Coordinates of C-alpha atoms and ligand atoms in Angstrom, one line a residue:
X1 CA -17.6 -167.8 80.9
X2 CA -20.2 -164.7 81.1
X3 CA -23.5 -166.3 81.5
X4 CA -27.2 -164.8 81.1
X5 CA -30.3 -166.6 82.5
X6 CA -33.8 -165.6 81.5
X7 CA -36.4 -166.0 83.7
X8 CA -37.2 -165.1 87.2
X9 CA -38.9 -168.2 89.4
X10 CA -37.3 -171.0 91.8
X11 CA -36.1 -173.0 88.7
X12 CA -34.1 -170.1 87.3
X13 CA -32.9 -169.3 91.0
X14 CA -31.6 -173.1 90.8
X15 CA -29.9 -172.7 87.8
X16 CA -28.1 -169.3 89.0
X17 CA -27.2 -170.9 92.3
X18 CA -25.4 -174.0 90.4
X19 CA -23.7 -171.5 87.7
X20 CA -22.8 -169.5 90.5
X21 CA -20.7 -172.4 92.3
X22 CA -19.4 -173.1 88.9
X23 CA -15.5 -172.3 88.7
X24 CA -16.0 -171.6 85.1
X25 CA -18.5 -168.9 85.4
X26 CA -16.9 -165.5 85.7
X27 CA -19.9 -163.0 85.2
X28 CA -23.5 -164.0 86.1
X29 CA -26.5 -162.0 85.0
X30 CA -30.1 -162.8 85.1
X31 CA -33.0 -161.1 83.4
X32 CA -35.8 -160.2 85.1
X33 CA -34.7 -162.2 88.0
X34 CA -36.1 -162.2 91.5
X35 CA -35.0 -160.8 95.0
X36 CA -33.3 -164.1 95.8
X37 CA -31.6 -164.4 92.3
X38 CA -30.4 -160.7 92.8
X39 CA -27.8 -162.3 95.6
X40 CA -26.0 -164.4 93.0
X41 CA -26.4 -162.8 89.6
X42 CA -26.6 -159.1 88.5
X43 CA -30.2 -158.6 87.6
X44 CA -31.5 -156.7 84.5
X45 CA -35.1 -155.6 83.6
X46 CA -35.9 -157.2 80.3
X47 CA -39.3 -158.4 78.8
X48 CA -38.5 -162.0 78.7
X49 CA -40.8 -162.7 75.8
X50 CA -39.2 -160.0 73.4
X51 CA -36.4 -161.9 71.4
X52 CA -34.8 -158.8 70.0
X53 CA -34.6 -157.7 73.3
X54 CA -33.0 -160.8 75.2
X55 CA -30.5 -160.8 72.2
X56 CA -29.6 -157.1 72.6
X57 CA -29.1 -157.4 76.5
X58 CA -27.2 -160.4 75.7
X59 CA -24.5 -158.9 73.2
X60 CA -24.4 -155.6 75.7
X61 CA -23.1 -158.0 78.3
X62 CA -21.1 -159.8 76.3
X63 CA -22.5 -163.4 77.1
X64 CA -21.0 -166.2 75.9
X65 CA -23.9 -168.6 77.0
X66 CA -27.6 -167.7 77.5
X67 CA -30.0 -169.9 79.3
X68 CA -33.7 -169.6 78.8
X69 CA -35.7 -171.0 81.5
X70 CA -39.1 -170.9 81.2
X71 CA -41.3 -172.2 78.2
X72 CA -43.1 -169.1 77.0
X73 CA -39.9 -167.3 75.6
X74 CA -38.9 -170.7 74.0
X75 CA -42.5 -171.2 72.3
X76 CA -42.1 -167.1 71.5
X77 CA -38.7 -167.9 69.7
X78 CA -36.4 -165.9 71.9
X79 CA -33.8 -168.8 71.4
X80 CA -34.0 -168.4 68.1
X81 CA -33.4 -164.6 68.3
X82 CA -30.2 -164.8 70.6
X83 CA -29.1 -167.3 68.3
X84 CA -29.3 -165.8 65.0
X85 CA -27.2 -162.7 67.0
X86 CA -24.6 -165.2 67.2
X87 CA -24.6 -166.2 70.9
X88 CA -24.7 -170.0 72.0
X89 CA -28.0 -170.2 74.0
X90 CA -29.4 -173.3 75.7
X91 CA -33.0 -174.1 74.8
X92 CA -34.9 -175.2 71.8
X93 CA -35.9 -173.2 68.6
X94 CA -39.6 -172.1 68.7
X95 CA -40.4 -174.6 66.0
X96 CA -38.7 -177.3 68.3
X97 CA -40.3 -176.0 71.4
X98 CA -43.6 -177.0 69.9
X99 CA -43.0 -180.3 71.8
X100 CA -44.2 -178.8 75.0
X101 CA -46.2 -175.6 73.1
X102 CA -48.6 -177.9 71.1
X103 CA -50.0 -181.1 72.8
X104 CA -51.6 -182.5 69.5
X105 CA -48.1 -181.5 67.9
X106 CA -46.3 -183.7 70.8
X107 CA -48.5 -186.5 70.2
X108 CA -47.9 -186.4 66.3
X109 CA -44.4 -186.8 67.0
X110 CA -44.4 -189.7 69.3
X111 CA -46.8 -191.3 66.9
X112 CA -44.0 -191.0 64.2
X113 CA -41.4 -191.9 66.7
X114 CA -43.0 -195.1 68.1
X115 CA -42.6 -193.4 71.7
X116 CA -45.3 -195.1 74.1
X117 CA -48.2 -192.5 75.5
X118 CA -51.8 -192.6 76.1
X119 CA -53.8 -193.0 72.9
X120 CA -55.8 -189.6 72.2
X121 CA -57.9 -187.9 69.8
X122 CA -57.4 -184.3 69.1
X123 CA -61.1 -182.7 68.9
X124 CA -62.3 -179.3 67.8
X125 CA -65.7 -179.1 68.3
X126 CA -68.6 -180.7 71.0
X127 CA -69.4 -183.6 68.8
X128 CA -65.9 -185.1 68.3
X129 CA -65.3 -184.4 72.0
X130 CA -68.3 -186.3 72.9
X131 CA -67.3 -189.2 70.8
X132 CA -63.7 -189.0 72.3
X133 CA -65.0 -189.1 76.1
X134 CA -67.2 -192.0 75.2
X135 CA -64.6 -193.7 73.3
X136 CA -62.4 -193.6 76.3
X137 CA -65.0 -193.6 79.5
X138 CA -64.1 -192.4 82.9
X139 CA -62.1 -191.1 84.4
X140 CA -61.7 -188.8 81.8
X141 CA -58.6 -186.7 80.9
X142 CA -59.0 -183.7 78.6
X143 CA -56.3 -181.4 77.8
X144 CA -56.0 -177.8 76.0
X145 CA -53.9 -177.9 73.4
X146 CA -51.9 -174.6 73.5
X147 CA -49.9 -173.6 76.7
X148 CA -51.8 -173.1 80.0
X149 CA -49.5 -172.3 82.7
X150 CA -50.3 -175.9 84.3
X151 CA -54.0 -175.0 84.2
X152 CA -55.1 -176.7 80.9
X153 CA -55.3 -180.3 81.9
X154 CA -58.6 -181.6 83.9
X155 CA -58.9 -185.2 84.9
X156 CA -62.4 -186.0 86.2
X157 CA -64.9 -188.7 86.5
X158 CA -67.3 -186.0 86.1
X159 CA -68.6 -186.1 82.6
X160 CA -70.5 -182.5 82.9
X161 CA -66.9 -181.2 83.8
X162 CA -65.0 -182.8 81.3
X163 CA -67.1 -181.6 78.4
X164 CA -67.3 -178.2 80.1
X165 CA -63.6 -178.1 79.8
X166 CA -63.3 -179.3 76.2
X167 CA -66.0 -177.0 75.0
X168 CA -64.0 -173.8 76.6
X169 CA -60.7 -174.7 74.3
X170 CA -60.7 -173.9 70.9
X171 CA -58.7 -177.5 70.3
X172 CA -58.2 -180.2 72.8
X173 CA -56.7 -183.6 73.2
X174 CA -59.0 -186.1 74.8
X175 CA -57.0 -189.2 76.3
X176 CA -57.0 -192.5 77.7
X177 CA -56.4 -192.2 81.7
X178 CA -52.9 -193.5 82.6
X179 CA -53.0 -195.0 86.1
X180 CA -49.6 -195.4 88.1
X181 CA -46.9 -193.0 89.8
X182 CA -45.6 -190.2 87.7
X183 CA -42.0 -189.6 87.3
X184 CA -40.5 -186.7 85.6
X185 CA -37.1 -187.5 83.9
X186 CA -35.1 -184.4 82.3
X187 CA -32.4 -185.1 79.4
X188 CA -29.9 -182.8 77.8
X189 CA -29.5 -182.9 74.2
X190 CA -27.8 -181.0 71.5
X191 CA -30.2 -182.3 68.6
X192 CA -28.3 -185.6 68.5
X193 CA -27.0 -186.5 71.9
X194 CA -28.9 -187.2 74.8
X195 CA -27.7 -187.2 78.3
X196 CA -30.5 -188.0 80.7
X197 CA -30.3 -186.5 84.3
X198 CA -31.5 -188.1 87.5
X199 CA -35.3 -188.8 87.6
X200 CA -37.3 -186.9 90.2
X201 CA -41.1 -186.8 91.3
X202 CA -43.4 -184.0 91.8
X203 CA -46.6 -183.3 93.6
X204 CA -49.1 -181.6 91.5
X205 CA -51.7 -181.2 93.7
X206 CA -52.1 -178.2 95.8
X207 CA -53.3 -180.6 99.2
X208 CA -52.0 -182.9 101.3
X209 CA -52.8 -186.6 100.4
X210 CA -52.9 -185.4 96.5
X211 CA -56.3 -183.6 97.2
X212 CA -57.1 -180.2 95.5
X213 CA -56.5 -178.6 92.5
X214 CA -53.6 -179.1 90.0
X215 CA -51.1 -176.6 90.2
X216 CA -47.6 -175.9 88.9
X217 CA -46.0 -177.9 91.4
X218 CA -45.7 -177.9 95.1
X219 CA -42.7 -180.1 95.8
X220 CA -40.4 -182.8 94.5
X221 CA -37.6 -185.1 95.5
X222 CA -35.0 -187.0 94.4
X223 CA -33.4 -190.2 93.6
X224 CA -36.5 -192.3 93.5
X225 CA -35.8 -195.6 96.0
X226 CA -38.9 -197.1 94.5
X227 CA -38.2 -197.1 90.6
X228 CA -36.4 -199.7 88.7
X229 CA -32.9 -199.0 88.4
X230 CA -33.5 -199.6 84.8
X231 CA -36.0 -196.9 84.2
X232 CA -33.5 -194.4 83.0
X233 CA -31.9 -196.7 80.4
X234 CA -35.5 -198.1 79.0
X235 CA -36.9 -194.3 78.9
X236 CA -33.4 -192.9 76.8
X237 CA -34.2 -196.1 74.5
X238 CA -38.1 -196.0 74.2
X239 CA -38.6 -191.8 74.7
X240 CA -35.7 -189.6 74.6
X241 CA -33.4 -190.7 72.1
X242 CA -36.6 -191.6 69.4
X243 CA -38.3 -188.1 70.3
X244 CA -34.7 -186.4 69.3
X245 CA -34.2 -188.3 66.4
X246 CA -37.3 -187.7 64.9
X247 CA -37.4 -183.9 65.6
X248 CA -33.8 -183.9 63.8
X249 CA -35.3 -186.3 60.9
X250 CA -38.1 -183.5 60.6
X251 CA -35.1 -180.6 59.8
X252 CA -36.1 -178.9 63.4
X253 CA -33.6 -180.7 65.7
X254 CA -34.5 -180.0 69.6
X255 CA -31.6 -178.9 71.6
X256 CA -31.7 -177.6 75.4
X257 CA -33.8 -179.4 78.0
X258 CA -36.1 -182.4 77.1
X259 CA -38.4 -182.7 79.8
X260 CA -40.1 -186.5 80.1
X261 CA -43.6 -186.5 82.4
X262 CA -44.0 -190.4 82.6
X263 CA -46.8 -192.7 84.1
X264 CA -45.4 -196.0 85.3
X265 CA -48.3 -198.1 84.4
X266 CA -49.1 -201.7 84.7
X267 CA -48.4 -202.0 80.9
X268 CA -45.0 -200.2 80.7
X269 CA -43.9 -196.6 80.8
X270 CA -46.0 -194.2 79.0
X271 CA -45.4 -190.4 78.3
X272 CA -47.8 -188.0 79.8
X273 CA -46.3 -184.9 78.1
X274 CA -43.1 -183.7 77.2
X275 CA -41.7 -180.0 78.4
X276 CA -39.0 -177.8 76.5
X277 CA -37.3 -176.9 79.5
X278 CA -36.4 -177.5 83.2
X279 CA -39.3 -179.1 85.1
X280 CA -39.9 -176.4 88.4
X281 CA -39.8 -177.9 91.5
X282 CA -37.9 -180.8 89.8
X283 CA -35.1 -179.0 88.9
X284 CA -34.5 -177.8 92.3
X285 CA -33.8 -181.4 93.8
X286 CA -31.9 -182.6 90.4
X287 CA -29.7 -179.7 90.7
X288 CA -29.3 -180.2 94.3
X289 CA -27.6 -183.6 93.3
X290 CA -25.4 -182.8 90.2
X291 CA -21.7 -182.6 91.1
X292 CA -20.5 -181.8 87.5
X293 CA -20.3 -178.1 87.3
X294 CA -23.4 -177.0 85.2
X295 CA -22.2 -174.2 82.7
X296 CA -20.3 -176.4 80.5
X297 CA -23.1 -179.3 80.3
X298 CA -25.4 -176.3 79.2
X299 CA -22.7 -174.7 77.0
X300 CA -21.9 -178.6 75.0
X301 CA -25.9 -178.3 74.4
X302 CA -25.9 -175.3 73.1
X303 CA -22.7 -175.7 70.9
X304 CA -23.5 -179.2 69.7
X305 CA -20.9 -181.0 71.6
X306 CA -22.2 -183.3 74.2
X307 CA -21.0 -186.2 72.7
X308 CA -17.3 -185.1 73.7
X309 CA -18.8 -184.3 77.3
X310 CA -17.3 -186.7 80.3
X311 CA -20.2 -188.9 81.8
X312 CA -22.1 -186.7 84.7
X313 CA -21.5 -187.3 88.4
X314 CA -24.1 -187.2 90.7
X315 CA -24.0 -187.1 94.8
X316 CA -25.5 -190.3 96.7
X317 CA -27.6 -187.7 98.7
X318 CA -31.5 -187.2 98.5
X319 CA -32.7 -183.9 97.7
X320 CA -36.1 -182.7 98.8
X321 CA -37.9 -179.3 97.9
X322 CA -41.3 -177.8 99.5
X323 CA -43.1 -174.8 97.9
X324 CA -44.7 -172.1 99.8
X325 CA -47.2 -170.6 97.8
X326 CA -49.1 -167.6 98.8
X327 CA -52.8 -167.1 100.1
X328 CA -55.4 -168.2 97.7
X329 CA -52.8 -170.0 95.3
X330 CA -53.5 -171.1 92.3
X331 CA -56.7 -169.2 92.0
X332 CA -56.0 -165.5 91.9
X333 CA -52.9 -165.6 94.6
X334 CA -52.7 -162.7 97.2
X335 CA -49.3 -160.8 96.7
X336 CA -47.2 -158.0 98.5
X337 CA -47.3 -159.9 101.8
X338 CA -43.8 -159.5 103.6
X339 CA -41.7 -162.6 104.3
X340 CA -39.7 -162.9 107.2
X341 CA -37.3 -165.5 108.8
X342 CA -34.9 -165.9 105.3
X343 CA -31.7 -164.9 107.5
X344 CA -32.6 -167.6 109.9
X345 CA -32.5 -169.9 107.2
X346 CA -29.2 -168.8 105.9
X347 CA -27.7 -168.3 109.5
X348 CA -28.8 -171.9 110.8
X349 CA -29.4 -174.5 108.0
X350 CA -27.0 -173.6 105.4
X351 CA -25.5 -175.2 103.1
X352 CA -27.6 -178.2 103.6
X353 CA -30.6 -176.6 103.3
X354 CA -31.7 -173.3 101.6
X355 CA -34.4 -171.2 100.0
X356 CA -34.9 -170.8 96.3
X357 CA -37.3 -167.7 95.8
X358 CA -40.0 -167.7 92.9
X359 CA -42.6 -164.9 92.9
X360 CA -40.6 -162.8 95.4
X361 CA -39.4 -159.0 95.1
X362 CA -37.6 -156.4 96.9
X363 CA -39.8 -153.4 98.3
X364 CA -37.6 -150.9 100.3
X365 CA -35.7 -153.1 102.9
X366 CA -38.1 -156.1 103.0
X367 CA -38.5 -159.1 100.5
X368 CA -42.4 -159.4 99.4
X369 CA -44.6 -162.2 97.8
X370 CA -45.0 -161.2 94.5
X371 CA -46.6 -164.4 92.6
X372 CA -48.3 -167.8 93.3
X373 CA -45.6 -170.2 94.2
X374 CA -42.9 -167.7 96.6
X375 CA -40.3 -169.9 97.8
X376 CA -38.9 -173.1 97.4
X377 CA -37.2 -174.8 100.5
X378 CA -34.6 -177.1 99.4
X379 CA -32.3 -179.3 101.6
X380 CA -30.3 -182.3 100.9
X381 CA -29.5 -185.2 103.5
X382 CA -27.9 -188.5 103.4
X383 CA -31.4 -189.9 102.9
X384 CA -34.8 -188.7 102.1
X385 CA -36.1 -189.1 105.7
X386 CA -32.7 -186.5 106.5
X387 CA -33.4 -184.5 103.5
X388 CA -37.2 -183.9 104.4
X389 CA -36.5 -182.9 107.9
X390 CA -33.8 -180.5 107.1
X391 CA -36.6 -179.2 104.4
X392 CA -39.4 -178.7 106.6
X393 CA -36.8 -177.3 109.8
X394 CA -36.0 -174.7 107.2
X395 CA -39.4 -174.3 106.2
X396 CA -40.5 -173.6 109.9
X397 CA -38.5 -170.6 110.2
X398 CA -40.3 -168.6 107.4
X399 CA -43.4 -166.3 108.0
X400 CA -45.5 -165.2 105.3
X401 CA -48.9 -164.4 106.4
X402 CA -51.8 -166.7 105.1
X403 CA -49.1 -168.9 103.0
X404 CA -49.7 -172.7 102.0
X405 CA -47.2 -175.4 101.7
X406 CA -48.0 -179.4 101.8
X407 CA -46.6 -181.3 104.9
X408 CA -46.0 -184.5 103.2
X409 CA -43.7 -184.1 100.4
X410 CA -41.8 -187.3 100.3
X411 CA -43.4 -188.5 103.4
X412 CA -44.6 -191.6 101.9
X413 CA -41.4 -192.8 100.1
X414 CA -39.4 -191.9 103.1
X415 CA -41.6 -194.5 105.1
X416 CA -43.2 -191.7 107.7
Ligands
AMP501 P1 -49.9 -182.3 82.1 O1 -50.3 -180.7 82.2 O2 -49.6 -182.7 80.8 O3 -48.7 -182.4 83.1 O4 -51.0 -182.6 83.1 C1 -51.1 -182.2 84.3 C2 -51.2 -183.6 85.3 O5 -52.6 -184.1 84.6 C3 -50.2 -184.7 84.9 O6 -48.8 -184.6 85.9 C4 -50.8 -185.8 85.6 O7 -51.1 -185.8 86.9 C5 -52.3 -185.6 84.9 N1 -52.5 -186.2 83.7 C6 -52.3 -185.7 82.4 N2 -52.6 -186.7 81.4 C7 -52.9 -187.9 82.3 C8 -53.5 -188.9 82.0 N3 -53.5 -189.5 80.6 N4 -53.9 -190.1 82.7 C9 -53.8 -189.5 83.9 N5 -53.4 -188.2 84.4 C10 -53.3 -187.5 83.8
LIG502 N1 -43.1 -179.4 87.6 C1 -43.9 -179.6 86.4 C2 -43.3 -178.6 85.3 O1 -42.4 -178.0 85.5 O2 -44.3 -178.5 84.6

């Protein structure tokens, strides 16, 4: 099978790594990719938001499956353009991707499907905002309705900060604060059949101890030893299947990856958000544990044949990933700094630990930082303690001037 992956972050590197290990994959392409993906896939320059360009590239390469990684192309309708060109595509249509593209739309679908989520108001003017903030009280949760690359949500006990964020957006969702640990649960669906993956936990704040600003994610681990073993079944029944059924009922079936961001509250599981694609960095640890070859699973979603798929097989190992971010992330990150030590990790830590690239590019003979999140150091082990120590040992060999990372990814859960 010839596969083309669209995107160029650590999530796409994780996808490409798994696809490159799949014996059914005969050729692997990625566009636009990054310096790490170039080691496992052939790269092509493309404007990932241009559906026509992506469809043309897929046709030129004879791709038999296109996998669209990030949300922006999905929300822009890139999967539709590829599908219209007759190429199977993993990823939802533009209309279905609104589950991530509009928080108000997601709330509407959840209400119709009876999916448990925070109570909320959609507000379009300052008077509505004041009323909604007052109704829920502190801590305040204010969400920009549209895509905001992880920067649209403000959770604060400061009324002035909440009001200022709300008034800076056109349309906001103000909602009840959900207490309790967060879980990311991904499911692969073809619009009808839903196949859950293993749950993971993401660390969204920039600094140790969950301090500092929200980011795209600074690390993740899987499995979750503290979670109720029935969690996946419960979320399938109360969240994933009803949402997929409701989307089909509306005539806009959702196929691809449905990401449920969940809060495990004292009153039960609640959806914090949906995303329409694999999460980053959770994908790095979920795919590290998936034993079933990936291409056939993604193709079954694209072709509507998930009901015929064998049950997924998982490793009992644990996986941990730690993100190395550039100086000043998540504000304006500094880029162009050389990265050293990657070869040492490849020599000394593989195959249990490896480096997935996010914002990197090759300049002459060296690899330099090219974005906020730069690398995602991923490791497996018999338990979270072993995986964690391998990840941090590998991370210690990498040098990137001014870079930052959290030192406490999976520390508490590993009992450290
Ligand atoms: P989102 O972009 O929707 O994932 O939100 C980013 C982060 O904000 C989430 O991972 C949570 O940590 C936090 N958050 C979002 N909604 C709520 C809520 N209703 N209650 C508490 N925290 C929330
Ligand atoms: N890790 C959070 C996300 O992918 O949105």
